[in-house]
Structures are given as C-alpha cells and as structure tokens.
C-alpha cells in the first residue's frame, strides 16, 4: 500500500507539472462538435491517466479547427556565454514568474482570459489586457466544462486590433512594476512592437515576465527557430495578421506526442504529425481572410530567443536586457526582462552573438536525443533492480521505503514522460492484486 500511495503521489505531481507547463489556456476556441472520434478516444485516455486538469491543457492546446475553415478560432493565449538555468521539477512555475513581485505593486497581465496569474480576486493590484471583454469571454467559454467563468475577471483594456500600446491609455504608460505574458509572445504578429509596448508600459525599475514555448518540448518540435531577420520584416510590413507562410508552416509541422501538445525534455516517444500535407491547400485560404486567425508565429529555443533580443537591442529596436532565463522541465522556458540594455563594446557583442549561435546549435542537437536512430539518442531504461535488503527504519515523515523512493525520484528527475507514470501505476496495481 505504501508503494501504491507513493506512485499515486508521483502521478499527481507529474500531472501538476504538466498542467503548469502546458498553459495554452485560451489559444484555441474549441467547440465540442469539432472533435473527431479519434480525438475523443485520446481525450478519454488522457483523462484516465492524468486527471481533468491535464485534459484541460490538452483540450485547449490541440488543433481542432474544423479543418481550418474560414471561421477558425482566434485568441491570445507568455550574456550568450551562459546556458539557461535549469529549474527543479518540483518548483512551481508561478514562483519564477512572480518572484519579487508585491501584491501592492501595479501589474498588468496580457491575455489572462480565464486563468489569470495575478487575479484581483486574490488581492493583486493588477490590470488586464485581452482580446475581448469579460462578457465576451464568458460567452466564448459558455458550456465549457473545463472553464470556471467565475475566474474570468473584468478586462481593463480590450485590444482588438492596431497597436497594443494604443489599447492602454497614455496615463498608464511607464507606471507598471511588471508586465506579465504567459504563452502570448509566440502568437503576436509583430514581436518587435509587442516588446516595444511592454517597454513603454514599464517603470524604469519594472520587469517583463514571459513564459515562452520551447520548440524542443512542444508541438513546434519540427519547426525552425525564428530569426532576427523574420522579426524585422514583420516590423517593416507593420504586420497585424499572420501571413500565409506562417499558417502553412504551422499546420504542416504541427506535432504531438501521445496526443499531448507539450512534454518533458527526456520524452523519447515518437512525435506524430497532426496534419497531412494537403492541409497546405486549405491554409492558402487564409490569404483572403481579413480577420486575425491564430497561430504560433514565433518559434524559439532559449538561445535563439536571447540572440534575437541581443540583436534587436543592438539595432536600436529595443532598449531591454534579459535578467534571467530559466529552462523548465517541460514545454517552456521563463524569461525576466528589464528596461535598459547593457553598454557593451562591439567586439564583446560579436563574441556573444557567436556564443549564442553555437549554443543554439547545441540546443537543437540536444533535441535529437528524443529521436530514435539519432547519434545522441539514449533509449529509456527501467530503473535498476537493486538486490533485496532489509530496509532501515522509516521515520513518520518518510513512510516509503528509502530504496524504492530514491529510485523513483531519480526516474522523475530524468524527465520520465507522463505515459511512463501511467504505466508505473498500472504495474504497481497489478503487482498488488
């Protein structure tokens, strides 16, 4: 029974990590009639293994756009020599995103929808900017069993088009202690103007807090990282809709693992393409649609994001600097940005650019550890069988046998997939029958 409780606890912990790190909470508006039978079977399987909170992440993340018709869903959903800090799997993502912030400080969250990180109901002095009013958001999610409408707060600034900064009255410019955007930046049509808007909203001592998908650990797995050149072209075009190239690339290379849109870095399950190649013809239809149609427009690994920020600052598009970047165990990385770029000589900038380009290649090579047949691939192994021994006395605060507990902790730390956790539960259940 102790083993059963331990593995159940492990499964719950992994489900919570998955839920925290797969916050595509309002990327797509999904109607129940749009589900195909194979997606429903996946939904039930995920529900059985990981619980309703993980299903919520799945439902809001997988592409079910009714074959991408003209009324596709829209929404908003977050020094080169040093590798990003690795976050312990047990550390809640909110602790990184909100570290150092006070509830008395003036904060603005972009795209919180029904899952705000700094809700006013919890005492935060926060403002919200979203693509719809509260009444519209409540109507949008009406009947959705995974959404509690009570968590949808009043939207202070509605951004339906044009420049984001124009949606916030000028008296608020330069007054915020923090701008928070979780899984938003990748959806923007013009990332430079998005970052410029955040810079304008912040006080000189303020911070921009971002949660950004890591292509190595999410459905952008097969897509190429975005470049500084891509951001400049979008800026020069004053782009306020995704171009057709973005939609085609997004659809052709969308991938999941076991039906899930995000996974742990050590997950060696094969990725599955979500669409057949003829989806490209359907995506061409977006060329003539005047309304915004959502997509992941920007694709990053940590080093490519840092390189973009460095180069845009040197080109005088931005006056920002990365203070901290944390690589999470699954799906995303978290970034803290401050106003005011570093004053660095050109030779140092060149060295940093090269170091970041080198690190980007290393990060992309590390991604291939997940692919069978890759020179770096390491097949998953069962935890080593340790010889029977008399367990030492366990304290009341440590009820599980120490040998078994340490093995499971090593297994979790290695980035075992959620599917492996489910399999472990089934093995333990069978062994106790």
XYZ file of C-alpha atoms in Angstrom:
433
model
C 0.000 0.000 0.000
C 2.893 2.367 0.692
C 4.185 1.804 -2.851
C 0.732 2.487 -4.284
C 0.452 5.755 -2.366
C 3.940 6.785 -3.467
C 3.319 6.140 -7.156
C -0.101 7.818 -6.967
C 1.592 10.849 -5.450
C 4.193 10.739 -8.226
C 1.494 10.614 -10.892
C -0.354 13.549 -9.360
C 2.880 15.536 -9.155
C 3.680 14.900 -12.816
C 0.146 15.868 -13.826
C 0.516 19.137 -11.917
C 3.868 19.856 -13.558
C 2.293 19.161 -16.934
C -0.641 21.426 -16.176
C 1.637 24.257 -15.055
C 3.936 23.973 -18.035
C 1.311 23.495 -20.763
C -0.655 26.703 -20.222
C -2.089 27.112 -23.691
C -5.255 28.057 -21.848
C -7.023 30.090 -24.477
C -5.067 29.627 -27.686
C -7.990 27.994 -29.451
C -11.739 28.230 -29.023
C -12.878 24.632 -29.386
C -16.451 23.510 -29.906
C -17.461 20.012 -28.888
C -18.875 19.352 -32.376
C -15.400 19.838 -33.830
C -13.945 16.763 -32.126
C -13.364 13.726 -34.312
C -13.755 10.249 -32.868
C -10.011 9.593 -32.635
C -9.562 12.818 -30.653
C -12.349 11.780 -28.277
C -10.635 8.455 -27.637
C -7.391 10.283 -26.876
C -9.285 12.604 -24.557
C -10.692 9.682 -22.574
C -7.264 8.016 -22.392
C -5.635 11.177 -21.118
C -8.459 11.688 -18.642
C -7.987 8.212 -17.204
C -4.227 8.604 -16.862
C -3.715 12.187 -15.776
C -6.941 13.649 -14.457
C -9.152 16.524 -15.510
C -6.581 19.281 -15.052
C -4.300 17.771 -17.683
C -7.252 17.201 -20.025
C -7.952 20.927 -19.733
C -4.473 21.624 -21.098
C -4.994 19.096 -23.897
C -8.405 20.433 -24.933
C -7.135 23.987 -25.096
C -3.990 23.065 -26.982
C -4.607 20.515 -29.717
C -5.556 21.882 -33.130
C -9.222 21.159 -33.735
C -10.152 23.939 -36.136
C -12.839 22.083 -38.094
C -10.358 21.513 -40.920
C -9.240 25.141 -40.647
C -12.290 26.761 -42.191
C -12.865 30.487 -42.652
C -14.161 30.947 -39.107
C -11.128 29.486 -37.360
C -10.800 30.285 -33.705
C -8.843 33.273 -32.568
C -7.410 34.332 -29.272
C -4.316 35.294 -27.422
C -3.380 32.683 -25.303
C 3.911 34.092 -22.393
C 25.010 37.064 -21.875
C 25.385 34.430 -24.523
C 28.206 32.530 -22.836
C 25.985 31.114 -20.125
C 23.457 28.325 -20.596
C 19.979 28.920 -19.131
C 19.411 27.965 -15.545
C 17.595 24.659 -15.079
C 14.522 24.708 -12.870
C 13.864 21.926 -10.354
C 10.859 19.883 -11.438
C 9.218 20.448 -8.058
C 9.332 24.263 -8.293
C 6.008 25.824 -9.334
C 6.300 27.970 -12.440
C 4.368 30.765 -10.711
C 7.232 31.132 -8.258
C 9.564 32.043 -11.102
C 7.117 34.266 -12.947
C 6.005 36.181 -9.844
C 9.214 36.131 -7.785
C 9.919 39.512 -6.218
C 6.522 40.995 -7.077
C 4.306 42.545 -4.424
C 0.529 42.428 -4.431
C 0.660 46.149 -3.753
C 2.666 46.795 -6.923
C 0.966 47.875 -10.137
C 0.893 44.953 -12.570
C -0.591 44.300 -15.991
C -1.239 40.807 -17.375
C -1.630 40.349 -21.111
C -4.061 37.649 -22.233
C -5.075 36.141 -18.865
C -8.544 35.008 -20.110
C -9.957 32.507 -17.569
C -6.666 31.651 -15.845
C -5.003 34.842 -14.542
C -1.659 34.558 -12.770
C -2.285 37.726 -10.735
C -6.066 37.868 -10.207
C -7.546 40.831 -8.399
C -9.712 38.354 -6.501
C -6.528 37.135 -4.800
C -5.533 40.626 -3.738
C -3.234 41.616 -6.611
C -3.228 45.242 -7.751
C -3.481 44.078 -11.342
C -4.870 45.246 -14.669
C -5.656 43.009 -17.616
C -5.389 43.397 -21.363
C -7.192 40.870 -23.550
C -8.734 40.431 -26.986
C -12.305 40.558 -25.623
C -14.324 41.986 -22.744
C -15.295 39.865 -19.752
C -18.829 39.458 -21.087
C -17.463 38.282 -24.442
C -15.058 35.862 -22.747
C -17.849 34.415 -20.600
C -19.929 33.905 -23.739
C -16.946 32.387 -25.542
C -16.424 29.740 -22.872
C -20.119 29.175 -22.073
C -20.794 25.481 -21.615
C -17.103 24.599 -21.454
C -16.836 22.133 -18.538
C -13.132 22.919 -18.101
C -13.629 26.659 -17.565
C -14.901 28.277 -14.383
C -16.480 31.577 -15.546
C -16.038 32.970 -12.040
C -12.276 33.112 -12.703
C -12.770 35.425 -15.676
C -12.166 38.910 -14.320
C -13.108 42.291 -15.732
C -10.875 43.237 -18.649
C -9.434 46.718 -18.243
C -8.052 47.182 -21.752
C -9.521 45.427 -24.806
C -7.110 45.040 -27.731
C -8.978 44.126 -30.918
C -6.539 45.449 -33.487
C -3.934 48.062 -34.238
C -1.018 48.641 -31.879
C -1.248 47.017 -28.468
C 0.137 50.112 -26.787
C -2.788 52.159 -28.140
C -5.210 49.976 -26.177
C -3.734 51.291 -22.903
C -4.428 54.971 -22.110
C -1.324 57.150 -22.042
C -1.700 57.944 -18.330
C -0.748 54.327 -17.587
C 2.404 54.362 -19.694
C 5.569 53.998 -17.640
C 3.658 53.158 -14.437
C 3.696 49.350 -14.196
C 6.024 47.392 -11.947
C 5.619 44.315 -14.118
C 4.144 43.231 -17.438
C 3.219 39.523 -17.419
C 2.538 37.461 -20.556
C 2.287 33.681 -20.361
C 2.319 31.968 -23.779
C 1.414 35.158 -25.622
C 4.557 36.395 -27.369
C 4.634 33.475 -29.818
C 1.178 34.481 -31.116
C 1.987 38.108 -31.844
C 2.145 39.234 -35.454
C 4.853 41.837 -34.764
C 7.094 40.775 -31.908
C 9.153 43.975 -32.020
C 6.147 46.225 -31.448
C 4.905 43.857 -28.746
C 8.205 44.212 -26.863
C 8.279 47.954 -27.506
C 4.797 48.214 -25.973
C 5.913 46.311 -22.884
C 8.919 48.616 -22.627
C 6.638 51.669 -22.807
C 4.320 50.341 -20.095
C 7.089 49.570 -17.590
C 8.596 51.813 -14.975
C 12.397 52.126 -15.271
C 12.752 49.556 -12.460
C 9.982 47.287 -13.746
C 10.243 43.844 -15.314
C 8.673 41.978 -18.200
C 7.828 38.375 -17.225
C 7.406 35.930 -20.137
C 6.562 32.243 -20.427
C 7.700 31.108 -23.884
C 7.207 27.702 -25.559
C 10.444 25.773 -26.094
C 10.210 24.133 -29.525
C 12.152 21.112 -28.277
C 9.361 20.231 -25.856
C 6.120 21.202 -27.579
C 4.144 20.926 -30.805
C 6.598 23.260 -32.630
C 9.092 20.368 -32.421
C 9.733 20.150 -36.199
C 9.672 23.881 -36.929
C 12.747 26.037 -37.444
C 13.593 28.770 -34.911
C 12.575 32.308 -35.831
C 15.360 34.744 -36.673
C 16.008 38.425 -36.112
C 15.507 38.905 -39.859
C 11.988 37.464 -39.555
C 11.104 39.962 -36.813
C 12.435 42.937 -38.780
C 10.467 42.007 -41.910
C 7.240 41.734 -39.860
C 8.010 45.118 -38.289
C 8.683 46.796 -41.623
C 5.464 45.304 -43.026
C 3.554 46.601 -39.964
C 2.022 43.159 -39.851
C -1.227 42.822 -37.894
C -2.260 39.433 -39.329
C -0.197 36.279 -39.691
C 0.996 35.828 -43.238
C 0.072 32.710 -45.187
C 3.603 31.322 -44.862
C 3.166 31.213 -41.069
C -0.146 29.349 -41.384
C 1.260 26.789 -43.837
C 4.390 26.137 -41.776
C 2.352 25.974 -38.571
C -0.045 23.383 -39.997
C 2.479 21.240 -41.896
C 4.868 20.805 -38.955
C 2.476 20.609 -36.025
C 3.297 17.550 -33.897
C 2.146 15.893 -30.679
C 3.347 13.016 -28.525
C 0.661 10.594 -27.384
C -1.853 13.281 -28.284
C -0.285 15.827 -25.927
C 0.957 19.230 -27.160
C 3.806 19.510 -24.636
C 6.169 17.052 -22.984
C 9.218 16.587 -20.794
C 12.658 17.120 -22.292
C 13.583 13.448 -21.913
C 10.434 12.066 -23.561
C 11.591 9.617 -26.260
C 8.126 8.745 -27.535
C 7.943 9.399 -31.303
C 6.326 12.660 -32.357
C 3.300 12.383 -34.633
C 2.408 14.924 -37.320
C -1.079 16.272 -36.781
C -1.975 17.030 -40.417
C -1.363 15.521 -43.833
C 0.480 17.544 -46.447
C -2.684 18.555 -48.295
C -3.522 20.828 -45.351
C -1.319 23.394 -47.126
C -4.028 23.966 -49.753
C -6.550 24.766 -47.033
C -4.158 27.157 -45.332
C -3.871 29.175 -48.535
C -7.474 30.238 -47.946
C -6.308 32.415 -45.061
C -4.709 34.802 -47.523
C -8.047 36.494 -48.180
C -9.469 36.483 -44.649
C -9.427 39.985 -43.111
C -9.840 38.799 -39.513
C -6.991 37.660 -37.307
C -6.537 33.880 -37.406
C -4.394 32.499 -34.611
C -1.141 30.577 -34.987
C 2.238 30.163 -33.354
C 4.104 32.793 -35.342
C 7.411 32.827 -33.459
C 9.377 29.689 -32.621
C 12.229 29.636 -30.110
C 14.772 27.673 -28.168
C 16.320 29.630 -25.271
C 19.474 30.610 -27.178
C 17.572 31.796 -30.263
C 15.371 33.998 -28.064
C 18.424 35.509 -26.384
C 20.092 36.078 -29.750
C 17.011 37.845 -31.114
C 16.834 40.117 -28.069
C 20.552 40.953 -28.245
C 20.482 41.789 -31.951
C 17.267 43.835 -31.782
C 18.763 45.908 -28.968
C 21.970 46.489 -30.915
C 19.877 47.588 -33.907
C 18.070 50.122 -31.666
C 14.660 48.494 -31.971
C 14.620 47.788 -28.221
C 16.170 49.072 -25.016
C 15.866 45.929 -22.904
C 18.104 43.303 -21.347
C 17.486 39.723 -20.243
C 17.970 39.494 -16.490
C 17.184 35.811 -16.098
C 16.149 32.828 -18.229
C 15.015 29.550 -16.690
C 14.574 26.341 -18.679
C 11.591 24.427 -17.310
C 11.466 20.600 -17.362
C 8.674 20.603 -19.927
C 7.118 22.707 -22.662
C 8.528 26.163 -21.948
C 11.203 28.483 -20.658
C 10.620 31.533 -18.456
C 12.270 34.907 -19.035
C 12.649 38.030 -16.954
C 13.500 41.215 -18.894
C 14.376 44.700 -17.629
C 14.494 48.086 -19.365
C 17.931 49.390 -20.301
C 20.334 47.440 -22.480
C 23.928 46.875 -21.476
C 26.630 49.225 -22.754
C 28.985 46.717 -24.343
C 31.736 47.211 -26.906
C 31.245 45.805 -30.442
C 33.849 43.071 -30.024
C 32.055 41.722 -26.965
C 28.740 41.808 -28.818
C 30.255 39.807 -31.661
C 31.583 37.229 -29.217
C 28.188 36.938 -27.537
C 26.399 36.559 -30.848
C 28.708 33.769 -31.902
C 28.401 32.075 -28.499
C 24.605 32.210 -28.741
C 24.644 30.822 -32.265
C 26.875 27.992 -31.073
C 24.588 27.334 -28.122
C 21.524 27.343 -30.371
C 23.067 24.560 -32.472
C 23.842 22.628 -29.296
C 20.264 23.041 -28.055
C 18.873 21.864 -31.379
C 21.257 18.895 -31.361
C 20.115 18.099 -27.828
C 16.563 17.929 -29.191
C 17.603 14.921 -31.283
C 18.087 12.883 -28.103
C 14.353 12.291 -28.379
C 14.633 10.725 -31.860
C 15.364 7.008 -32.252
C 18.307 6.482 -34.606
C 19.931 9.809 -33.725
C 23.621 9.587 -32.707
C 22.634 11.206 -29.401
C 19.563 9.053 -28.774
C 19.566 7.215 -25.471
C 16.692 4.706 -25.185
C 14.753 4.878 -21.932
C 15.806 2.372 -19.312
C 13.932 0.759 -16.489
C 15.098 1.774 -13.014
C 17.935 -0.561 -11.959
C 16.962 -3.627 -9.952
C 18.596 -3.362 -6.573
C 19.283 -6.503 -4.508
C 16.843 -7.249 -1.695
C 17.886 -5.786 1.575
C 16.408 -5.073 4.948
C 15.100 -1.504 4.785
C 16.200 0.836 7.554
C 13.662 2.150 9.993
C 11.460 4.807 8.359
C 10.514 7.966 10.208
C 6.844 9.045 10.420
C 7.531 11.851 7.923
C 9.111 9.391 5.483
C 6.739 6.405 5.198
C 8.052 4.948 1.924
C 10.999 2.504 1.888
C 14.096 4.654 1.115
C 15.438 2.384 -1.663
C 12.196 2.485 -3.645
C 11.723 6.210 -3.051
C 15.185 7.198 -4.253
C 14.787 5.126 -7.428
C 11.502 6.815 -8.300
C 12.934 10.237 -7.624
C 15.862 9.556 -9.967
C 13.348 8.361 -12.559
C 11.284 11.557 -12.259
C 14.375 13.773 -12.337
C 15.440 12.112 -15.581
C 12.343 13.566 -17.241
C 10.164 10.467 -17.476
C 7.084 11.036 -19.603
C 3.526 11.124 -18.314
C 2.888 7.903 -20.195
C 5.603 6.228 -18.145
C 3.961 7.432 -14.941
C 0.677 5.883 -16.050
C 2.417 2.620 -16.902
C 4.066 2.569 -13.481
C 0.687 2.978 -11.809
C -0.680 0.026 -13.766
C 2.345 -2.172 -12.944
C 2.068 -1.455 -9.223
C -1.693 -2.073 -9.265
C -1.194 -5.453 -10.984
C 1.530 -6.488 -8.547
C -0.758 -5.936 -5.539
C -3.744 -7.877 -6.847
